[in-house]
């Protein structure tokens, strides 16, 4: 029986470093190739040695599919393709193909140019890696992170009732039920407004794409409505490039953005300006969007260190922070942080967490599983304890078996594949004409010709198949010999056969033809006398494959002999 084997190389009972190896139908596919924000050593990348200990990776792996451009889903790609060695195809959507190299280069600059790390991929490696990418359209791809609630810039995740053998889903917020999006937005705007009104500064650490654009649109609209003059800045370069690509890929955004685009581009901001690092020391209130989103490096961490000592200021964390990052530490309540050079930073500024994450909450995950109706669910990209809670919830409420393998652990699922076959209307009408109503509990046998075209199967009548394929009909008949002791002439023997069958087969069309042969449906019976024995007659019984059952029955019946004729 065919099976699906799934092994997380990253994101197994952990958040970040998403990398799932799937083996199905003799093919090995890697879903995502991400890095971990909480590590600065070899642990930041997935353990690719699991794929093969010796030999080229390309010989063992058929393709890599990148779900989206977040670094925890694509950050290890140049390392994997250029340093470990993979030459096969890498599939991703057009926006991901455009944005991925920007984020990878920014990540490389922070790691190599600012932190001085060795054994890291170069700018040229990023370019060489991207040459292996094959861009695909939106509905051809798998989804990595998803949200069941629409954003201000993107629509909600949606899936048809496809009933897959296995649904692999992220579980970052496995135990969280968020309040309504509108309440969160109102709370966010209130806190930002109150902080700047009292002269404080607001730092919003974001990753360059996704939450940055959503929150920029939210603040831009609020500033316009309230006629506020307090400056709003975003990190130059990266987010600026990101907004450029959002403008390019307007058709991929939600309906509201697409409609508004006719009058003005929602990603061209009037109140939000590019940030210069010198602005961080300016007096007075301001709002700054800075990357990266977990305060583990870069400009957001630099600004945080400058503003952390003032209780007037506020930092709003709009997304998930992995363990080991400064963001995770301050959200856990830590107020004294040991920074580089053993310096202790005392955090006096207000710390707020408001989830505008791209990840679905527990309700959203349950909703997706309910919509898809899979045979099994496999959880990745989540913390072990939270996964365990969601696993039990899925199994109890949805009656679906659920798995949560750790990194390097393999889950094997047997499958019974079903092949959908379309049936022609003509064939169905012919079956219905027989007067038998369809019954789901009683399978019906349909005779037809199976045609495969463009990977699709159709069952049609043999006449339609011949016409479509331009073929001439060749009829195959099976013939069986039955020996009878009968001294009469062949014509009289045939007449006796006709009378005998007519009396037994009340529900069948039995005919005696002018040439002396007998027919029962498509079955033909002819009598012949062998020259060597005139007292014996040979009945030749022939039929088409459709009447195999009836042909076999008649042969057995005639072998028993004919009833004696009255003298």
Coordinates of C-alpha atoms in Angstrom, one line a residue:
X1 CA 0.0 0.0 0.0
X2 CA 1.4 3.5 -0.9
X3 CA 2.5 5.7 2.1
X4 CA 3.4 9.2 3.0
X5 CA 6.5 9.8 5.1
X6 CA 7.1 13.1 6.8
X7 CA 10.2 14.2 8.7
X8 CA 10.7 17.7 10.1
X9 CA 14.3 18.8 9.7
X10 CA 13.3 22.0 11.4
X11 CA 10.1 23.4 13.0
X12 CA 9.4 20.0 14.7
X13 CA 8.0 20.9 18.1
X14 CA 9.8 24.3 17.6
X15 CA 9.1 27.7 16.1
X16 CA 11.4 28.8 13.3
X17 CA 13.8 27.0 10.9
X18 CA 10.8 25.5 9.0
X19 CA 12.0 22.6 6.8
X20 CA 9.8 19.5 6.2
X21 CA 10.9 16.5 4.2
X22 CA 8.0 14.7 2.5
X23 CA 8.3 11.4 0.7
X24 CA 5.3 10.4 -1.5
X25 CA 4.9 8.2 -4.6
X26 CA 8.6 7.7 -4.9
X27 CA 9.4 11.5 -4.8
X28 CA 11.2 13.4 -2.1
X29 CA 10.1 17.0 -1.6
X30 CA 11.4 19.6 0.8
X31 CA 8.8 22.1 2.1
X32 CA 10.6 25.3 3.1
X33 CA 14.2 25.9 4.0
X34 CA 14.2 28.4 6.9
X35 CA 16.5 29.6 9.7
X36 CA 16.1 30.0 13.4
X37 CA 16.2 33.5 14.9
X38 CA 17.2 32.4 18.3
X39 CA 20.6 30.8 17.4
X40 CA 23.9 32.2 16.0
X41 CA 25.7 28.9 15.5
X42 CA 25.1 25.8 13.4
X43 CA 21.7 25.3 15.0
X44 CA 20.3 28.2 13.1
X45 CA 20.0 26.0 10.0
X46 CA 18.2 22.7 9.6
X47 CA 20.2 19.4 9.8
X48 CA 20.5 18.5 6.1
X49 CA 22.7 15.5 6.9
X50 CA 19.4 13.6 7.5
X51 CA 18.7 13.6 3.8
X52 CA 21.9 11.8 2.9
X53 CA 25.2 11.2 4.7
X54 CA 27.1 10.7 1.4
X55 CA 26.4 11.6 -2.2
X56 CA 24.8 14.7 -3.8
X57 CA 21.6 16.0 -2.3
X58 CA 20.2 16.5 -5.8
X59 CA 20.2 12.7 -6.3
X60 CA 18.0 12.2 -3.3
X61 CA 15.8 15.3 -3.4
X62 CA 13.4 16.0 -6.3
X63 CA 12.5 19.6 -5.5
X64 CA 12.2 22.3 -2.8
X65 CA 9.0 24.3 -2.4
X66 CA 9.2 27.7 -0.5
X67 CA 5.8 28.7 0.8
X68 CA 6.6 32.4 1.4
X69 CA 9.5 34.9 1.9
X70 CA 9.8 35.0 5.8
X71 CA 13.3 34.1 6.8
X72 CA 12.1 31.3 9.1
X73 CA 10.9 29.7 5.9
X74 CA 13.6 30.7 3.3
X75 CA 16.6 31.9 5.3
X76 CA 18.7 28.8 4.9
X77 CA 18.1 28.5 1.1
X78 CA 21.5 29.9 -0.1
X79 CA 23.4 27.9 2.5
X80 CA 21.5 24.7 1.4
X81 CA 21.9 25.2 -2.4
X82 CA 25.4 26.8 -2.6
X83 CA 27.3 25.6 0.5
X84 CA 25.7 22.1 1.2
X85 CA 25.1 21.5 -2.5
X86 CA 21.7 21.3 -4.2
X87 CA 21.2 21.8 -7.9
X88 CA 17.6 20.9 -8.3
X89 CA 14.5 23.1 -8.9
X90 CA 13.3 25.5 -6.2
X91 CA 9.6 26.5 -6.5
X92 CA 8.1 29.7 -5.1
X93 CA 5.5 32.4 -6.1
X94 CA 6.4 35.5 -8.1
X95 CA 6.2 37.9 -5.1
X96 CA 8.4 35.5 -3.0
X97 CA 10.9 35.3 -5.8
X98 CA 11.1 39.1 -5.9
X99 CA 11.3 39.7 -2.2
X100 CA 13.3 36.7 -1.0
X101 CA 16.7 37.9 -2.2
X102 CA 16.2 41.3 -0.5
X103 CA 15.5 39.7 2.9
X104 CA 18.4 37.2 2.5
X105 CA 20.8 40.0 1.7
X106 CA 19.7 42.0 4.7
X107 CA 20.1 38.9 6.9
X108 CA 23.6 38.4 5.4
X109 CA 24.6 42.0 6.1
X110 CA 23.5 41.8 9.8
X111 CA 25.3 38.4 10.3
X112 CA 28.5 39.0 8.4
X113 CA 29.1 42.8 8.0
X114 CA 27.8 43.8 11.5
X115 CA 28.4 40.7 13.6
X116 CA 31.5 39.4 11.7
X117 CA 30.3 35.8 11.5
X118 CA 32.3 33.4 9.3
X119 CA 31.0 30.3 7.4
X120 CA 28.1 32.2 6.0
X121 CA 26.7 32.6 2.5
X122 CA 27.8 35.5 0.3
X123 CA 25.9 38.0 -1.9
X124 CA 27.0 36.0 -5.0
X125 CA 25.6 32.8 -3.4
X126 CA 22.2 34.4 -3.0
X127 CA 22.2 35.4 -6.7
X128 CA 23.3 31.9 -7.8
X129 CA 20.6 30.3 -5.5
X130 CA 17.9 32.5 -7.0
X131 CA 18.9 31.3 -10.6
X132 CA 17.6 27.9 -9.6
X133 CA 14.1 29.3 -8.7
X134 CA 11.1 28.4 -10.8
X135 CA 8.2 30.9 -10.2
X136 CA 4.7 29.5 -10.0
X137 CA 1.2 31.1 -9.6
X138 CA -0.6 31.4 -6.2
X139 CA -3.0 28.5 -6.4
X140 CA -0.2 26.1 -7.4
X141 CA 1.6 26.4 -4.1
X142 CA 1.5 25.1 -0.6
X143 CA 1.0 27.5 2.3
X144 CA 3.4 27.9 5.2
X145 CA 2.0 30.4 7.7
X146 CA -1.6 31.5 7.3
X147 CA -4.3 33.6 8.9
X148 CA -8.0 32.9 8.7
X149 CA -8.8 36.6 9.3
X150 CA -8.2 39.1 6.4
X151 CA -5.6 41.9 6.9
X152 CA -5.8 45.4 5.6
X153 CA -3.4 44.4 2.8
X154 CA -4.0 40.7 2.2
X155 CA -7.1 38.4 2.1
X156 CA -7.7 35.6 4.5
X157 CA -6.4 32.1 3.9
X158 CA -9.0 29.8 2.3
X159 CA -9.0 26.1 1.4
X160 CA -11.6 24.0 -0.4
X161 CA -13.1 20.8 1.0
X162 CA -10.3 18.8 -0.7
X163 CA -10.2 15.9 1.8
X164 CA -6.4 15.3 1.6
X165 CA -4.7 12.2 3.1
X166 CA -2.6 14.6 5.2
X167 CA -2.8 18.3 6.2
X168 CA 0.5 19.7 7.5
X169 CA -0.3 22.9 9.5
X170 CA 1.7 25.4 11.5
X171 CA 0.7 25.7 15.2
X172 CA 2.5 28.8 16.4
X173 CA -0.6 30.1 18.3
X174 CA -1.9 26.6 19.2
X175 CA -3.4 27.7 22.5
X176 CA -4.3 31.3 21.7
X177 CA -7.8 32.6 20.9
X178 CA -7.4 36.2 19.7
X179 CA -10.0 38.9 20.3
X180 CA -11.5 40.5 17.2
X181 CA -9.2 42.2 14.7
X182 CA -11.1 45.5 15.1
X183 CA -10.7 45.5 18.9
X184 CA -6.9 44.9 18.5
X185 CA -6.6 47.7 16.0
X186 CA -8.5 50.1 18.2
X187 CA -6.3 49.2 21.2
X188 CA -3.1 49.6 19.2
X189 CA -4.1 53.1 17.9
X190 CA -5.2 54.1 21.4
X191 CA -1.8 53.1 23.0
X192 CA 0.2 54.7 20.2
X193 CA -1.9 57.9 20.5
X194 CA -1.7 58.1 24.3
X195 CA 2.1 57.6 24.2
X196 CA 2.8 60.4 21.7
X197 CA 0.3 62.7 23.4
X198 CA 2.4 62.6 26.6
X199 CA 5.6 63.2 24.6
X200 CA 6.8 59.6 24.4
X201 CA 8.4 57.7 21.6
X202 CA 6.8 54.4 20.2
X203 CA 9.0 51.7 18.8
X204 CA 7.3 49.0 16.7
X205 CA 9.7 46.2 15.7
X206 CA 8.5 44.5 12.6
X207 CA 9.8 42.3 9.9
X208 CA 10.1 44.2 6.6
X209 CA 7.1 42.6 5.0
X210 CA 3.6 41.8 6.1
X211 CA 2.9 43.3 9.5
X212 CA 4.9 46.5 8.5
X213 CA 2.5 47.2 5.6
X214 CA -0.6 46.4 7.5
X215 CA 0.3 48.6 10.5
X216 CA 1.6 51.4 8.2
X217 CA -1.8 51.5 6.5
X218 CA -3.6 51.5 9.9
X219 CA -1.5 54.4 11.3
X220 CA -1.6 56.4 8.0
X221 CA -5.4 56.2 8.0
X222 CA -5.6 57.2 11.7
X223 CA -3.1 60.1 11.3
X224 CA -5.1 61.4 8.3
X225 CA -8.4 61.2 10.2
X226 CA -7.1 62.8 13.5
X227 CA -4.9 65.4 11.6
X228 CA -1.9 64.4 13.7
X229 CA 1.5 66.0 13.1
X230 CA 3.8 63.6 15.1
X231 CA 6.3 62.1 12.7
X232 CA 6.1 58.4 11.8
X233 CA 9.2 56.7 10.3
X234 CA 10.1 53.4 8.9
X235 CA 13.5 51.8 8.5
X236 CA 15.0 52.9 5.2
X237 CA 16.0 50.6 2.4
X238 CA 14.4 47.3 3.2
X239 CA 10.8 48.3 3.9
X240 CA 11.0 50.9 1.1
X241 CA 12.0 48.1 -1.3
X242 CA 9.3 45.9 0.2
X243 CA 6.6 48.6 -0.4
X244 CA 7.8 48.9 -4.0
X245 CA 7.1 45.2 -4.5
X246 CA 3.7 45.4 -2.9
X247 CA 2.9 48.2 -5.4
X248 CA 4.1 45.9 -8.2
X249 CA 2.0 42.9 -7.0
X250 CA -1.2 44.8 -6.3
X251 CA -3.3 41.9 -7.9
X252 CA -2.1 39.6 -5.1
X253 CA -3.5 41.9 -2.4
X254 CA -7.1 41.9 -1.0
X255 CA -10.2 43.3 -2.7
X256 CA -10.3 46.6 -0.9
X257 CA -6.6 47.4 -1.7
X258 CA -7.2 46.5 -5.4
X259 CA -10.3 48.8 -5.6
X260 CA -8.6 51.7 -3.8
X261 CA -5.6 51.3 -6.2
X262 CA -7.7 52.9 -9.0
X263 CA -7.8 56.2 -7.0
X264 CA -4.5 56.0 -5.1
X265 CA -1.9 53.4 -4.1
X266 CA -2.3 52.5 -0.5
X267 CA 1.4 51.8 -0.2
X268 CA 2.3 55.4 -1.0
X269 CA 2.3 57.0 2.5
X270 CA 1.8 60.7 3.1
X271 CA 2.5 60.7 6.9
X272 CA 5.2 58.0 7.0
X273 CA 8.7 59.0 6.1
X274 CA 12.0 57.2 5.8
X275 CA 14.0 56.9 9.0
X276 CA 17.6 58.1 9.6
X277 CA 19.4 56.7 12.6
X278 CA 20.2 60.2 13.8
X279 CA 16.5 60.8 14.3
X280 CA 16.5 58.4 17.3
X281 CA 18.2 61.1 19.4
X282 CA 15.7 63.8 18.4
X283 CA 13.6 65.3 21.2
X284 CA 9.8 65.0 21.3
X285 CA 7.4 62.2 20.3
X286 CA 7.7 60.0 17.3
X287 CA 6.6 56.5 16.0
X288 CA 9.3 54.3 14.4
X289 CA 8.8 51.0 12.5
X290 CA 12.2 49.2 12.6
X291 CA 13.4 45.8 11.6
X292 CA 13.8 43.1 12.6
X293 CA 10.7 42.1 14.5
X294 CA 12.1 40.1 17.4
X295 CA 14.7 42.7 18.6
X296 CA 17.5 40.2 18.0
X297 CA 19.7 42.4 15.9
X298 CA 19.7 45.4 13.5
X299 CA 18.1 48.8 13.8
X300 CA 15.2 47.9 16.0
X301 CA 17.6 46.6 18.7
X302 CA 19.8 49.8 18.4
X303 CA 16.8 52.1 18.9
X304 CA 15.4 49.9 21.7
X305 CA 18.7 50.3 23.6
X306 CA 18.5 54.1 23.3
X307 CA 14.9 54.4 24.3
X308 CA 14.5 51.6 26.9
X309 CA 15.5 53.8 29.9
X310 CA 12.6 56.3 29.6
X311 CA 9.3 55.3 31.1
X312 CA 7.5 57.7 28.7
X313 CA 8.4 55.5 25.8
X314 CA 6.7 52.3 24.6
X315 CA 7.7 49.3 22.6
X316 CA 4.8 47.4 20.9
X317 CA 5.6 43.8 19.8
X318 CA 3.2 43.0 17.0
X319 CA 4.2 39.4 16.4
X320 CA 5.6 36.2 17.8
X321 CA 9.2 36.2 19.3
X322 CA 11.2 33.0 19.5
X323 CA 13.1 31.9 22.7
X324 CA 16.5 33.5 23.0
X325 CA 15.6 36.9 21.4
X326 CA 15.4 40.2 23.3
X327 CA 11.8 40.4 22.2
X328 CA 11.0 37.1 23.9
X329 CA 12.8 38.2 27.1
X330 CA 11.0 41.5 27.6
X331 CA 7.6 39.9 26.8
X332 CA 8.4 37.3 29.5
X333 CA 8.7 40.2 32.0
X334 CA 12.5 40.5 32.1
X335 CA 13.5 44.1 32.9
X336 CA 17.3 43.8 33.2
X337 CA 19.0 42.5 30.1
X338 CA 22.6 41.4 29.6
X339 CA 23.7 42.9 26.3
X340 CA 27.0 42.5 24.3
X341 CA 30.1 43.2 26.4
X342 CA 28.3 42.1 29.6
X343 CA 26.5 45.5 29.7
X344 CA 23.2 45.4 31.7
X345 CA 20.3 47.3 30.1
X346 CA 17.5 48.3 32.5
X347 CA 14.1 48.4 30.7
X348 CA 11.9 51.2 32.0
X349 CA 9.8 51.8 28.9
X350 CA 6.4 50.3 28.6
X351 CA 6.2 46.9 26.9
X352 CA 3.1 45.9 25.1
X353 CA 2.2 42.8 23.1
X354 CA -0.5 43.0 20.4
X355 CA -0.7 40.1 18.0
X356 CA -0.9 41.2 14.4
X357 CA 0.8 38.0 13.4
X358 CA 0.4 36.3 10.1
X359 CA -0.1 33.1 12.0
X360 CA -3.6 31.6 12.6
X361 CA -4.8 31.2 16.2
X362 CA -6.2 28.0 17.6
X363 CA -9.7 28.9 16.3
X364 CA -8.3 29.6 12.8
X365 CA -6.3 26.3 12.7
X366 CA -9.4 24.3 13.8
X367 CA -11.4 26.2 11.1
X368 CA -8.9 25.3 8.4
X369 CA -8.8 21.6 9.4
X370 CA -12.6 21.6 9.5
X371 CA -12.8 23.1 6.0
X372 CA -10.2 20.7 4.4
X373 CA -11.6 17.5 6.1
X374 CA -8.2 15.6 6.0
X375 CA -7.7 12.0 7.0
X376 CA -4.8 13.1 9.3
X377 CA -3.2 16.3 10.5
X378 CA 0.5 16.9 11.3
X379 CA 1.5 19.9 13.4
X380 CA 4.7 21.8 12.9
X381 CA 6.1 25.3 13.7
X382 CA 4.9 25.4 17.3
X383 CA 6.0 24.8 20.9
X384 CA 5.6 21.2 22.1
X385 CA 3.3 21.9 25.1
X386 CA 1.0 24.1 23.0
X387 CA 1.0 21.5 20.2
X388 CA 0.0 18.8 22.6
X389 CA -3.1 20.8 23.6
X390 CA -4.1 21.5 20.0
X391 CA -3.4 17.8 19.0
X392 CA -5.9 16.6 21.7
X393 CA -8.4 19.3 20.6
X394 CA -8.3 18.2 16.9
X395 CA -8.6 14.5 17.8
X396 CA -11.5 15.0 20.3
X397 CA -13.5 17.6 18.5
X398 CA -12.9 16.8 14.8
X399 CA -12.2 13.0 15.2
X400 CA -9.1 13.3 13.1
X401 CA -5.8 11.6 13.9
X402 CA -3.1 14.1 14.7
X403 CA 0.7 13.9 14.8
X404 CA 3.5 16.3 16.2
X405 CA 6.9 14.8 15.3
X406 CA 10.1 16.3 16.7
X407 CA 13.0 17.3 14.4
X408 CA 14.5 14.1 12.8
X409 CA 11.4 12.0 13.8
X410 CA 9.5 10.4 10.9
X411 CA 5.7 9.9 10.7
X412 CA 4.6 7.2 8.2
X413 CA 1.0 7.2 7.0
X414 CA -0.5 4.5 4.8
X415 CA -2.8 5.8 2.1
X416 CA -5.4 4.3 -0.1
X417 CA -5.4 6.6 -3.2
X418 CA -8.6 7.1 -5.1
X419 CA -8.4 8.1 -8.7
X420 CA -11.3 10.4 -9.8
X421 CA -12.9 9.4 -13.1
X422 CA -15.3 11.5 -15.1
X423 CA -18.2 9.7 -16.7
X424 CA -19.7 10.9 -20.0
X425 CA -23.4 12.0 -19.9
X426 CA -24.2 9.6 -22.8
X427 CA -23.0 6.6 -20.8
X428 CA -25.0 7.7 -17.8
X429 CA -28.2 8.2 -19.8
X430 CA -27.8 4.7 -21.3
X431 CA -27.5 3.2 -17.8
X432 CA -30.5 5.2 -16.5
X433 CA -32.5 4.0 -19.5
X434 CA -32.3 0.5 -18.1
X435 CA -34.7 1.7 -15.4
X436 CA -32.3 1.1 -12.4
X437 CA -32.1 4.0 -10.0
X438 CA -28.7 4.9 -8.5
X439 CA -28.1 3.6 -5.0
X440 CA -25.0 4.7 -3.0
X441 CA -25.0 1.5 -0.9
X442 CA -25.1 -0.8 -4.0
X443 CA -22.1 -0.2 -6.4
X444 CA -23.0 -0.4 -10.1
X445 CA -20.9 -2.0 -12.7
X446 CA -20.5 0.3 -15.8
X447 CA -19.1 -1.0 -19.1
X448 CA -17.2 1.6 -21.0
X449 CA -13.8 2.7 -22.4
X450 CA -11.4 4.5 -20.0
X451 CA -9.6 7.4 -21.7
X452 CA -6.6 9.2 -20.1
X453 CA -5.9 12.7 -21.4
X454 CA -3.8 15.5 -19.7
X455 CA -3.7 13.4 -16.5
X456 CA -7.5 13.2 -16.4
X457 CA -9.5 10.0 -16.6
X458 CA -12.9 9.7 -18.4
X459 CA -15.2 6.7 -18.8
X460 CA -17.1 6.9 -22.1
X461 CA -19.1 4.5 -24.3
X462 CA -17.0 2.5 -26.8
X463 CA -18.7 4.3 -29.7
X464 CA -17.7 7.7 -28.3
X465 CA -14.2 6.5 -27.6
X466 CA -13.8 5.3 -31.2
X467 CA -15.1 8.6 -32.6
X468 CA -12.8 10.7 -30.3
X469 CA -9.7 8.7 -31.0
X470 CA -10.4 8.2 -34.7
X471 CA -10.2 4.4 -34.5
X472 CA -11.9 1.6 -36.4
X473 CA -13.9 -1.0 -34.3
X474 CA -12.5 -4.5 -34.1
X475 CA -14.8 -7.0 -32.4
X476 CA -13.4 -9.8 -30.3
X477 CA -15.5 -12.9 -29.9
X478 CA -14.9 -16.0 -27.8
X479 CA -15.9 -19.4 -29.2
X480 CA -16.5 -22.7 -27.4
X481 CA -17.2 -26.1 -28.9
X482 CA -20.0 -28.3 -27.4
X483 CA -20.3 -31.9 -28.7
X484 CA -23.8 -33.5 -28.9
X485 CA -24.9 -37.0 -29.9
X486 CA -27.6 -36.3 -32.5
X487 CA -28.2 -38.2 -35.8
X488 CA -30.5 -35.6 -37.3
X489 CA -29.5 -33.0 -39.8
X490 CA -27.7 -29.8 -38.7
X491 CA -30.8 -27.7 -39.3
X492 CA -33.0 -29.9 -37.2
X493 CA -30.4 -29.9 -34.4
X494 CA -30.3 -26.1 -34.5
X495 CA -34.1 -26.0 -34.3
X496 CA -34.1 -28.3 -31.2
X497 CA -31.5 -26.0 -29.6
X498 CA -33.7 -23.0 -30.3
X499 CA -36.8 -24.7 -28.8
X500 CA -34.9 -25.8 -25.7
X501 CA -33.4 -22.3 -25.0
X502 CA -36.7 -20.5 -25.8
X503 CA -38.4 -22.6 -23.1
X504 CA -35.7 -21.9 -20.5
X505 CA -34.6 -18.3 -21.2
X506 CA -37.9 -16.4 -20.7
X507 CA -36.2 -13.0 -20.1
X508 CA -33.8 -13.1 -23.0
X509 CA -34.3 -12.5 -26.7
X510 CA -33.8 -15.9 -28.4
X511 CA -34.0 -16.0 -32.2
X512 CA -33.8 -18.7 -34.9
X513 CA -32.3 -17.1 -38.0
X514 CA -33.0 -18.0 -41.7
X515 CA -29.4 -19.4 -42.1
X516 CA -30.2 -22.0 -39.4
X517 CA -28.1 -20.3 -36.6
X518 CA -29.6 -19.4 -33.1
X519 CA -28.9 -16.1 -31.3
X520 CA -29.3 -15.2 -27.6
X521 CA -28.6 -11.5 -27.2
X522 CA -25.1 -11.2 -28.8
X523 CA -24.4 -15.0 -28.5
X524 CA -24.4 -16.9 -31.7
X525 CA -24.9 -20.7 -31.8
X526 CA -24.3 -22.8 -35.0
X527 CA -24.6 -26.5 -35.6
X528 CA -22.1 -28.4 -37.7
X529 CA -21.5 -32.1 -38.5
X530 CA -17.9 -33.4 -38.5
X531 CA -17.2 -35.6 -41.6
X532 CA -15.7 -38.4 -39.5
X533 CA -18.8 -39.0 -37.3
X534 CA -22.2 -38.1 -38.8
X535 CA -23.9 -39.2 -35.6
X536 CA -22.3 -36.4 -33.6
X537 CA -23.0 -32.7 -34.0
X538 CA -20.7 -29.8 -32.9
X539 CA -22.4 -26.7 -31.5
X540 CA -20.1 -23.6 -32.0
X541 CA -21.1 -21.1 -29.2
X542 CA -19.5 -17.6 -29.6
X543 CA -20.0 -14.4 -27.7
X544 CA -18.5 -10.9 -27.1
X545 CA -16.8 -10.0 -23.8
X546 CA -19.9 -8.1 -22.6
X547 CA -21.9 -11.3 -22.5
X548 CA -19.2 -13.5 -20.9
X549 CA -21.4 -14.5 -18.0
X550 CA -24.4 -15.5 -20.3
X551 CA -22.1 -17.3 -22.8
X552 CA -20.6 -19.4 -20.0
X553 CA -24.1 -20.2 -18.7
X554 CA -25.3 -21.4 -22.2
X555 CA -22.2 -23.5 -22.7
X556 CA -22.7 -25.3 -19.4
X557 CA -26.4 -25.7 -20.2
X558 CA -25.8 -27.2 -23.7
X559 CA -23.1 -29.6 -22.4
X560 CA -25.9 -31.3 -20.3
X561 CA -27.6 -32.3 -23.7
X562 CA -30.9 -31.6 -25.3
X563 CA -34.3 -33.0 -24.1
X564 CA -35.5 -36.1 -26.0
X565 CA -37.8 -35.2 -28.9
X566 CA -41.2 -37.0 -28.9
X567 CA -41.2 -40.0 -31.4

